[in-house]
Structures are given as C-alpha cells and as structure tokens.
Tab-separated table of N, CA, C and O in Angstrom:
chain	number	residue	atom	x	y	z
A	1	UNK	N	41.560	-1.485	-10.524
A	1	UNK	CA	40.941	-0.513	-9.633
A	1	UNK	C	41.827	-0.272	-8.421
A	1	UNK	O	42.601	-1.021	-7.824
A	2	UNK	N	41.426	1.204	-8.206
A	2	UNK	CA	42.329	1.136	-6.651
A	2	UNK	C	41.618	0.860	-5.708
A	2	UNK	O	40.429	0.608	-5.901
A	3	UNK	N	42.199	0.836	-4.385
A	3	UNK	CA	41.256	0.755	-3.346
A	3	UNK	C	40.595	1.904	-2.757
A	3	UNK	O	39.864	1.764	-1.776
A	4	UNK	N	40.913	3.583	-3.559
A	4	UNK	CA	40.185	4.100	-3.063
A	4	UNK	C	38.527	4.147	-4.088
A	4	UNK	O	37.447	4.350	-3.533
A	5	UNK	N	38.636	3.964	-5.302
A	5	UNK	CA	37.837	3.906	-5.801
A	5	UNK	C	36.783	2.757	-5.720
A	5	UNK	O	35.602	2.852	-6.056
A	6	UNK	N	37.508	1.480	-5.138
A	6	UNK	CA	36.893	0.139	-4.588
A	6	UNK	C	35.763	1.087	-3.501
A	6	UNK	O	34.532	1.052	-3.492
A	7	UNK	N	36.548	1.771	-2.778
A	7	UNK	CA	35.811	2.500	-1.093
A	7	UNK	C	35.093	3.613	-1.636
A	7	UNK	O	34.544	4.370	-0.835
A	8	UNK	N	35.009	3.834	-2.839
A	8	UNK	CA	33.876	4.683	-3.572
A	8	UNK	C	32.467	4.360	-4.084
A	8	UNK	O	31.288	4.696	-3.971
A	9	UNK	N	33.406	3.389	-4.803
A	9	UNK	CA	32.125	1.871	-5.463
A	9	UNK	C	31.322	1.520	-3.895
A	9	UNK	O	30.434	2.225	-3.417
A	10	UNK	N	31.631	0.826	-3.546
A	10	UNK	CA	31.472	0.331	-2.397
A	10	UNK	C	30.142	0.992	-1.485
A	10	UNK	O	29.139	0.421	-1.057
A	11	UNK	N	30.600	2.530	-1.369
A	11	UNK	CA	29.782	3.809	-0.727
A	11	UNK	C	29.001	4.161	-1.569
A	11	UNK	O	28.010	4.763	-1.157
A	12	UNK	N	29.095	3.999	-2.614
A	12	UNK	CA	27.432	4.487	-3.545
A	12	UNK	C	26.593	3.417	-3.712
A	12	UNK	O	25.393	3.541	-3.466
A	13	UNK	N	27.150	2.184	-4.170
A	13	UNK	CA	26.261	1.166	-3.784
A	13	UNK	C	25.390	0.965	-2.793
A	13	UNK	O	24.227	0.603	-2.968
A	14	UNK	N	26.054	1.251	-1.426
A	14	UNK	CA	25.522	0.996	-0.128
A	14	UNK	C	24.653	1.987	-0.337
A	14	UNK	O	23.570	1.500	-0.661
A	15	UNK	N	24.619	3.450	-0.292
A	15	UNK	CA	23.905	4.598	-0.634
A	15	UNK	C	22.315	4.605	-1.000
A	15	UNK	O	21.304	5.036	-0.446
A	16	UNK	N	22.732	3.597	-2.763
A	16	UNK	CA	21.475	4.057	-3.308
A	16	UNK	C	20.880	2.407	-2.865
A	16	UNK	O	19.658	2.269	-2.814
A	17	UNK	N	21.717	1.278	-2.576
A	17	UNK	CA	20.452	0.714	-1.681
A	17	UNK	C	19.942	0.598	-0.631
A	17	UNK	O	19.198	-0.331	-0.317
A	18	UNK	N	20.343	1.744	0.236
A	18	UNK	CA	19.818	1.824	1.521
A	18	UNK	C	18.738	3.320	0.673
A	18	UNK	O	17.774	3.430	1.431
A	19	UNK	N	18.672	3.757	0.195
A	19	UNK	CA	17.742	5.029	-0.621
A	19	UNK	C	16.960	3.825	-0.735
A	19	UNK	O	16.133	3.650	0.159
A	20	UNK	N	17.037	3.037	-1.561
A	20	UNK	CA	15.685	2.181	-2.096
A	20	UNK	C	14.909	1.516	-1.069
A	20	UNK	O	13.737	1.199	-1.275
A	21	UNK	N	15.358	1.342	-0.237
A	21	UNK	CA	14.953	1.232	1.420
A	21	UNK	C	14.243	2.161	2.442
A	21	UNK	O	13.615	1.876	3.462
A	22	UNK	N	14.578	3.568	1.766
A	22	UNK	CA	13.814	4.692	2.747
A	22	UNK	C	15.114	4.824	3.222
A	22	UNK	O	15.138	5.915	2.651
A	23	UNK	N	16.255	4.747	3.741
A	23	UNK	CA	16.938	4.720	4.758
A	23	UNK	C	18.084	5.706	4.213
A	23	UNK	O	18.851	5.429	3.291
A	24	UNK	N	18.059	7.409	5.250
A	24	UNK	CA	19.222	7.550	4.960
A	24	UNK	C	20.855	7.938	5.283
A	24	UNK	O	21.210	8.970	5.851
A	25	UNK	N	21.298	7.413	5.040
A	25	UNK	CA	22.947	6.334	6.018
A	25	UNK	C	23.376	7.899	5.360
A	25	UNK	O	22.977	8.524	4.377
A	26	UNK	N	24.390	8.179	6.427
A	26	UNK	CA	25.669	9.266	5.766
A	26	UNK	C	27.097	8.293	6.273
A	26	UNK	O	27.343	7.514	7.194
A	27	UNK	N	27.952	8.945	4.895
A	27	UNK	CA	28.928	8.151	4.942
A	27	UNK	C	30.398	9.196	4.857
A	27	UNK	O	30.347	10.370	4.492
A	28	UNK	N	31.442	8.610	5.200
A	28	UNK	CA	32.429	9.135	5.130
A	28	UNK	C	33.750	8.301	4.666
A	28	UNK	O	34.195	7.373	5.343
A	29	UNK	N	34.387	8.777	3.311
A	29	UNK	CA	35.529	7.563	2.626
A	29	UNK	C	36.548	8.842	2.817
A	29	UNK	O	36.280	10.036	2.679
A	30	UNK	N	37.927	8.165	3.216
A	30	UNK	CA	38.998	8.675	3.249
A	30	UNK	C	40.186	7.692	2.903
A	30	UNK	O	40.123	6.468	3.012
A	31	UNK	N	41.258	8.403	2.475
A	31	UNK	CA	42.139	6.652	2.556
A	31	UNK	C	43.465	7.248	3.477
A	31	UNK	O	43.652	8.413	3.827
A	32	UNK	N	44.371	5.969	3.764
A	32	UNK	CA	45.433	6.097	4.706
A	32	UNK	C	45.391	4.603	4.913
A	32	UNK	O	44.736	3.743	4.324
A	33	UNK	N	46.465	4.495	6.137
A	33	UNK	CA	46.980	3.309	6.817
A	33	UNK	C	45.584	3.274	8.397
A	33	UNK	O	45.097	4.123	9.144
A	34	UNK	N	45.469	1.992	8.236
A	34	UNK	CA	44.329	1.544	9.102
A	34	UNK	C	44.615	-0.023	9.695
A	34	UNK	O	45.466	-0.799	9.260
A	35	UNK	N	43.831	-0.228	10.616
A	35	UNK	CA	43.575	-1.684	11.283
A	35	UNK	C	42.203	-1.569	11.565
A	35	UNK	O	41.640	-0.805	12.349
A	36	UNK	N	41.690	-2.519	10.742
A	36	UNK	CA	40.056	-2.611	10.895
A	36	UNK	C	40.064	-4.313	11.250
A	36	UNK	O	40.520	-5.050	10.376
A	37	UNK	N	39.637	-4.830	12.330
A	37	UNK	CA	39.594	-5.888	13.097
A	37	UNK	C	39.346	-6.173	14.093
A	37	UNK	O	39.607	-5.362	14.981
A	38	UNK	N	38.690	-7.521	14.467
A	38	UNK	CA	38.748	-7.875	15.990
A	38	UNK	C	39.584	-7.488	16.963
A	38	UNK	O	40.804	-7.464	16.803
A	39	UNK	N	38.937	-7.123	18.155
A	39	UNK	CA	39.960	-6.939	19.129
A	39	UNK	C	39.767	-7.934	20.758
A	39	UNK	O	38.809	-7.911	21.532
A	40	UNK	N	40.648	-8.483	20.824
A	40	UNK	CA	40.772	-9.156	21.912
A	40	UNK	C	40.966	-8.796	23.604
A	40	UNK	O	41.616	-7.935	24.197
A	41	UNK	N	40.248	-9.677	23.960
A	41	UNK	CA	40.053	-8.826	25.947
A	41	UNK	C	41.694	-9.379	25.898
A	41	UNK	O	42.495	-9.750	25.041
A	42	UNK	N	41.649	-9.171	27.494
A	42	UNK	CA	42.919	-9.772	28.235
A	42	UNK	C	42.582	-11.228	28.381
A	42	UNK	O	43.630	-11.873	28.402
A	43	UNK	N	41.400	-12.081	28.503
A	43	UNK	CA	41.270	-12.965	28.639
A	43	UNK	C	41.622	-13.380	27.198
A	43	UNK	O	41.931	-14.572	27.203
A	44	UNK	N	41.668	-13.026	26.388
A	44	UNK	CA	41.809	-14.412	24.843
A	44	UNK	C	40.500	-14.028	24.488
A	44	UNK	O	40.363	-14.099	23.266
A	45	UNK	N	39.333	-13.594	25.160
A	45	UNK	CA	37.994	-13.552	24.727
A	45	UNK	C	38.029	-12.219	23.327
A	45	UNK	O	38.670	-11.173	23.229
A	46	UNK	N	37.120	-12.823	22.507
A	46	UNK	CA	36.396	-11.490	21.716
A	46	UNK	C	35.956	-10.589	22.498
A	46	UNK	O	35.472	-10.850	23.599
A	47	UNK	N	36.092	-9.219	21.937
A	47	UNK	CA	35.868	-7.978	23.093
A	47	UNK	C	35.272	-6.787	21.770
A	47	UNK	O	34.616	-5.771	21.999
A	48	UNK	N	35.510	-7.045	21.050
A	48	UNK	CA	34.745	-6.281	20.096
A	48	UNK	C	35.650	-6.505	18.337
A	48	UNK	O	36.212	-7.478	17.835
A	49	UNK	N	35.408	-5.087	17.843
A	49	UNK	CA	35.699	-4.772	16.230
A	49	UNK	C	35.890	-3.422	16.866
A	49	UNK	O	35.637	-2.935	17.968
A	50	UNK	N	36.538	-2.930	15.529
A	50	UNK	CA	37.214	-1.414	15.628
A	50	UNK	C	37.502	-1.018	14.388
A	50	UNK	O	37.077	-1.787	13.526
A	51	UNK	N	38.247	0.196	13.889
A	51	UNK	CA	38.839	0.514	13.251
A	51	UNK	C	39.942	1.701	13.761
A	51	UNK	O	39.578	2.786	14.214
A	52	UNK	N	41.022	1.388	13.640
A	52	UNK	CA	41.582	2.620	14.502
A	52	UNK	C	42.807	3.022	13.313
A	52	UNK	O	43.046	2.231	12.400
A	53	UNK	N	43.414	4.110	13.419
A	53	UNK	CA	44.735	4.676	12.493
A	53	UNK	C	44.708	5.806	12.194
A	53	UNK	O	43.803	6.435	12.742
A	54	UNK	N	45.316	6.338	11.554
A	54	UNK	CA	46.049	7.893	10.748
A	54	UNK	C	44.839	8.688	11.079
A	54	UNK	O	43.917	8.809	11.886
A	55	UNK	N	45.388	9.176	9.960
A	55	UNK	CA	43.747	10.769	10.153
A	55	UNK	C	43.240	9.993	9.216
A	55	UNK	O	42.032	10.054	9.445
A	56	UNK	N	43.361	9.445	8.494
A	56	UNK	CA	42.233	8.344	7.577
A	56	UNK	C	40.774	8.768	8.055
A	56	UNK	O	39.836	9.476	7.688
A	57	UNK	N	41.241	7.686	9.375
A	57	UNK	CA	39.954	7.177	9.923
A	57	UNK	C	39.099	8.284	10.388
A	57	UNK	O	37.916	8.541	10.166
A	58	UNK	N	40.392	9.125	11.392
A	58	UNK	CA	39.224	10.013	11.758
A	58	UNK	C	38.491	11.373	11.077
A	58	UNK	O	37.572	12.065	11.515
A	59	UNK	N	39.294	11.476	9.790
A	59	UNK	CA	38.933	11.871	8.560
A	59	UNK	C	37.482	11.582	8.264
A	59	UNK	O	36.416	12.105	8.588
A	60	UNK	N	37.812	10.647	7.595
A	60	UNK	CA	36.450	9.769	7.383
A	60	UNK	C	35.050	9.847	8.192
A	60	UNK	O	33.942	9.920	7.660
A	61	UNK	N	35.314	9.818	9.579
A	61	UNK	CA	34.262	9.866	10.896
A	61	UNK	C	34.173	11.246	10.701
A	61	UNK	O	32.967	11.465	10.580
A	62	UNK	N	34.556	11.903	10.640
A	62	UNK	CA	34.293	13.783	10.651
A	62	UNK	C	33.594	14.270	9.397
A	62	UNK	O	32.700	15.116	9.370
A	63	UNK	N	34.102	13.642	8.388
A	63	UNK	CA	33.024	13.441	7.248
A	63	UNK	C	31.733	13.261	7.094
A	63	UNK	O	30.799	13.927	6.648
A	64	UNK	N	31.916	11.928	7.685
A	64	UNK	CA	30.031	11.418	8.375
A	64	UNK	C	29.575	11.922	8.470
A	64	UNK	O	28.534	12.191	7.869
A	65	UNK	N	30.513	12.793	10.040
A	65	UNK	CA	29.046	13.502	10.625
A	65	UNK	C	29.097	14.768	9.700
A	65	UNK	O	27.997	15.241	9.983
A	66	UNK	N	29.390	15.237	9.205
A	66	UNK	CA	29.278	16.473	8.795
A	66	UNK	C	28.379	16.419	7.513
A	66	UNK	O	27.990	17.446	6.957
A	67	UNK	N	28.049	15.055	7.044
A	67	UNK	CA	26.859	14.454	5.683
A	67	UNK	C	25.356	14.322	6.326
A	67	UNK	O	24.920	13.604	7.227
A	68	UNK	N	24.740	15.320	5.484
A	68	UNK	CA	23.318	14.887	5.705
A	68	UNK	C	22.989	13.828	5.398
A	68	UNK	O	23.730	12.988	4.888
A	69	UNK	N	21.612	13.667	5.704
A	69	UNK	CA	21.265	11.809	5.538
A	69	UNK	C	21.032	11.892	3.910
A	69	UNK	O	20.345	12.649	3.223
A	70	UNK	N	21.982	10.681	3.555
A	70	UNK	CA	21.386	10.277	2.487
A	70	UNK	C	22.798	10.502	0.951
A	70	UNK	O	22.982	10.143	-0.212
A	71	UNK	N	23.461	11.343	2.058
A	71	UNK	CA	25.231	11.874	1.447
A	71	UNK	C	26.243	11.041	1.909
A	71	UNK	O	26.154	10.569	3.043
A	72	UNK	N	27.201	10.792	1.186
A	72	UNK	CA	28.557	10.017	0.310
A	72	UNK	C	29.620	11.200	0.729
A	72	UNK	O	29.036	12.204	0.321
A	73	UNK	N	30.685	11.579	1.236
A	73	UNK	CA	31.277	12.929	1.638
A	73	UNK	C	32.598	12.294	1.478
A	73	UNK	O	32.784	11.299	2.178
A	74	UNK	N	33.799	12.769	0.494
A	74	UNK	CA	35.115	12.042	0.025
A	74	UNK	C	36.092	13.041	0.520
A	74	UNK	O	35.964	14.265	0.539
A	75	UNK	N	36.813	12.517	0.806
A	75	UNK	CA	37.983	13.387	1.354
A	75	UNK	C	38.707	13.518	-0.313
A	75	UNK	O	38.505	13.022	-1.421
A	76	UNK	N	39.823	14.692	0.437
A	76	UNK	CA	40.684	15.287	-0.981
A	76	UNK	C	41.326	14.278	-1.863
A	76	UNK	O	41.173	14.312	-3.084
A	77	UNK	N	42.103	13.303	-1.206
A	77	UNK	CA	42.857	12.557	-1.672
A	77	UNK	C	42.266	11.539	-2.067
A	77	UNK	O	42.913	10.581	-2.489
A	78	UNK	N	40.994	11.530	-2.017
A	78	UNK	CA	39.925	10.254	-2.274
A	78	UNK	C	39.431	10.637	-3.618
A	78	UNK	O	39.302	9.769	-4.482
A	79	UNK	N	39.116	12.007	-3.876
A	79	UNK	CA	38.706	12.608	-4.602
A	79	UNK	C	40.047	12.584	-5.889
A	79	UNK	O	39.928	12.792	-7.096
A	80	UNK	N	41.070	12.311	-5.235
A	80	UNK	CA	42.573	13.150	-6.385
A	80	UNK	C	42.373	11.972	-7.078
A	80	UNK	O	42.014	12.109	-8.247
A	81	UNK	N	42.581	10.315	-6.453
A	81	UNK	CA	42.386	9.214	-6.935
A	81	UNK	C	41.360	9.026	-7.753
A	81	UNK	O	41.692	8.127	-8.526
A	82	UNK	N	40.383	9.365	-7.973
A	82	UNK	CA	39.108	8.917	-8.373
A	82	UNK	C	37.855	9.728	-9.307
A	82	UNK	O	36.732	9.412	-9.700
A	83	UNK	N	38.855	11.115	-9.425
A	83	UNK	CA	38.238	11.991	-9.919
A	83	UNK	C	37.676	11.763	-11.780
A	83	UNK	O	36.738	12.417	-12.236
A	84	UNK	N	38.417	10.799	-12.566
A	84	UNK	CA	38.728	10.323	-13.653
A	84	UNK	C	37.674	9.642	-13.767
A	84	UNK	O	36.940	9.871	-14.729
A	85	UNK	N	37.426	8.915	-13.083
A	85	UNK	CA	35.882	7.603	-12.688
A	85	UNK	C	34.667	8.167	-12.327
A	85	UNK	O	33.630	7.957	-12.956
A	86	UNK	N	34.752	8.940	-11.251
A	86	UNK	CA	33.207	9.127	-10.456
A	86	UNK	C	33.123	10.794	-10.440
A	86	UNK	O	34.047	11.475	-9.996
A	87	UNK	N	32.085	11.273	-10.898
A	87	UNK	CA	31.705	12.547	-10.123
A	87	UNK	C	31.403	12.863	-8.999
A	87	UNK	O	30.985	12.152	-8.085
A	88	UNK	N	31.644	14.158	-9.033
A	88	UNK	CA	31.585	14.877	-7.444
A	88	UNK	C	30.901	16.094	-7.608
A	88	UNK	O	30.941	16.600	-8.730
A	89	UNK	N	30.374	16.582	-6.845
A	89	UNK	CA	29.947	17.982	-6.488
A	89	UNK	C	30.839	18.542	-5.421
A	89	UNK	O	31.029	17.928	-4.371
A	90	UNK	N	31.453	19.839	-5.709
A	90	UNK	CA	32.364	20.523	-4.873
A	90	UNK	C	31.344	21.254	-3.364
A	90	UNK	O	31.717	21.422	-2.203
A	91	UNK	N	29.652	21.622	-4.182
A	91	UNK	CA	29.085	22.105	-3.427
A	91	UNK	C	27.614	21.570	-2.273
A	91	UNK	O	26.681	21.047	-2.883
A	92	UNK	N	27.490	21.666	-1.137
A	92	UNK	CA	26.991	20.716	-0.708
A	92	UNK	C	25.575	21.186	-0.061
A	92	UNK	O	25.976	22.309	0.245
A	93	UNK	N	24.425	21.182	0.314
A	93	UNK	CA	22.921	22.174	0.515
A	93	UNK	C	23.471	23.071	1.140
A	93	UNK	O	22.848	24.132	1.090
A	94	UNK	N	25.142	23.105	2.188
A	94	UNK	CA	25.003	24.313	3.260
A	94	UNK	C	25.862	25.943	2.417
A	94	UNK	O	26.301	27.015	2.834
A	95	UNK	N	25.713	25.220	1.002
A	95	UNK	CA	26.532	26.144	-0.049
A	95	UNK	C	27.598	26.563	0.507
A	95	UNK	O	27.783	27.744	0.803
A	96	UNK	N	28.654	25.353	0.765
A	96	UNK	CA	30.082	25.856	0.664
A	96	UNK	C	31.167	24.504	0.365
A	96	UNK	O	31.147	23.290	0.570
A	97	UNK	N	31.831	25.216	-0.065
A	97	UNK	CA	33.243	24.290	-0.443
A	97	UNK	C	34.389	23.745	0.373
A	97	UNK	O	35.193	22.835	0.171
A	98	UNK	N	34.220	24.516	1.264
A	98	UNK	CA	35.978	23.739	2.548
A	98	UNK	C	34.911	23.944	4.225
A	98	UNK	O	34.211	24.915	4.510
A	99	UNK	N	35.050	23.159	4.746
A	99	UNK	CA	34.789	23.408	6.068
A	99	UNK	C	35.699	22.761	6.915
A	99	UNK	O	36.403	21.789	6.643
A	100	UNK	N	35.583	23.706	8.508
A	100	UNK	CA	36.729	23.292	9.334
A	100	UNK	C	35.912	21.904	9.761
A	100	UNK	O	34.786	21.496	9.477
A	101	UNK	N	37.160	21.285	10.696
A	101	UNK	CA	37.096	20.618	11.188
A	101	UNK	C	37.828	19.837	12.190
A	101	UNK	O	38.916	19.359	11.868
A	102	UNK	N	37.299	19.627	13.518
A	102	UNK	CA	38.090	19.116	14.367
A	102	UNK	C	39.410	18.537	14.072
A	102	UNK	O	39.423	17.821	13.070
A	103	UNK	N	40.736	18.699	14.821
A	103	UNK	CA	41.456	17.925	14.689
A	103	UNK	C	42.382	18.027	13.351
A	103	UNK	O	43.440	17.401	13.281
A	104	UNK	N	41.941	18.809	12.357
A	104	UNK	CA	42.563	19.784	11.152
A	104	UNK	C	42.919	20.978	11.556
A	104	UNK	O	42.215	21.826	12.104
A	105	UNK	N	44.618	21.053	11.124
A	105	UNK	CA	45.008	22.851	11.179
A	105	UNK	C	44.163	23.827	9.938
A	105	UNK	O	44.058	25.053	9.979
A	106	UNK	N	43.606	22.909	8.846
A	106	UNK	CA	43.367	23.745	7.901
A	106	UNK	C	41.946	23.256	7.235
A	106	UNK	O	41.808	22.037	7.134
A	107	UNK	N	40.909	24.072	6.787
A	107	UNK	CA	39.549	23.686	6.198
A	107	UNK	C	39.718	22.083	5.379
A	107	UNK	O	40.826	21.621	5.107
A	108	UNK	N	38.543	21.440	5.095
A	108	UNK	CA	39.006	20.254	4.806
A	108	UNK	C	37.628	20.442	3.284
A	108	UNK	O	36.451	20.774	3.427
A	109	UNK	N	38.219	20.155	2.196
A	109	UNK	CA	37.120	20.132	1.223
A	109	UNK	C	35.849	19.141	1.026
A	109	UNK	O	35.814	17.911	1.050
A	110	UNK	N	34.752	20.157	0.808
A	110	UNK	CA	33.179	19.187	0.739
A	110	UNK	C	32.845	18.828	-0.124
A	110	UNK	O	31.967	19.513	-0.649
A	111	UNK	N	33.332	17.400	-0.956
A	111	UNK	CA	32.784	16.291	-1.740
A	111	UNK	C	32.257	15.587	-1.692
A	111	UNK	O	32.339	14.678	-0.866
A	112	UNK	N	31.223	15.738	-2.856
A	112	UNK	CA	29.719	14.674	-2.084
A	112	UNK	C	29.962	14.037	-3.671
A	112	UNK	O	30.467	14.425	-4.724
A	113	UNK	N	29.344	12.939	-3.203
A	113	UNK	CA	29.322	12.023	-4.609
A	113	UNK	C	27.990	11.777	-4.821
A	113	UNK	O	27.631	11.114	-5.794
C-alpha cells in the first residue's frame, strides 16, 4: 500500500465510524512533504502539536473546509494514486467539479470519497 491510500483507508474508516456515532467530521487528504509533531517552547517545555509543510497541508485544510459534514474531499494527486482501489465521485451536492481556492493560481478538483 501507499501512503496515500493508507491516508484514504484511514479517512473512511474514521468517516463511517464517526457516522455510526451521529457525528459529522469533514475531512481533507492531500499528500506532499510534512512535519506532523510536537513542538517545543523556548524553555525545553511541550508547547503544543502541529502539522506544518508544502501545499499538502494547506491543501488538505482547504479541503476540509470546503466538505460538508459527513464528506472525505481528496485532492488530485491523492486521487491519481488511488484511483485503482477506492471510488470517487467527481461531483459534490454544490454540483460542481473544480472549485477555487485560496492560495491556488488555478481551480482545485472536488473528490469526495
């Protein structure tokens, strides 16, 4: 398996058991270079968690929000990887296929799993 399809698995799982819960989470999978980890004060102290890097991440976060509750939303290259394994719908309730988005020169495609 790759790891984007791991971060696919992963997001539908979470999905349909937070559904069986009532609960509904929107999610956003993208892949790239990342640092997801603790981050340290100036003192040596724990100061939090993060995830910070490429357009991955903020890929991914723009995704989110742009998923109604209860939606899985894959970026292109998430989709190129994984298309063989998992279905997708190109089309999403707001009936369309590319939407802009912050921080993109160019529409970004709407894959919902």
């Amino acid at each position: 398996k790759t790891p984007e399809l791991n971060g696919v698995v992963a997001a539908v799982k979470c999905r349909d058991a937070l559904r069986a819960m009532g609960v509904g989470l929107k999610m956003g999978v993208a892949s790239g270079p990342a640092y997801c980890g603790e981050v340290m004060g100036a003192s040596g102290m724990y100061a939090g968690f993060t995830m910070l890097g490429s357009k991955a991440v903020t890929l991914a976060a723009r995704l989110m929000c742009q998923a109604d509750p209860g939606q899985v939303m894959c970026s292109q290259s998430v989709y190129e990887l994984t298309k063989e394994d998992v279905s997708y719908s190109f089309c999403s309730s707001r009936g369309v296929t590319r939407i802009p988005m912050k921080g993109f020169t160019e529409s970004v495609p709407w894959l919902e799993l």
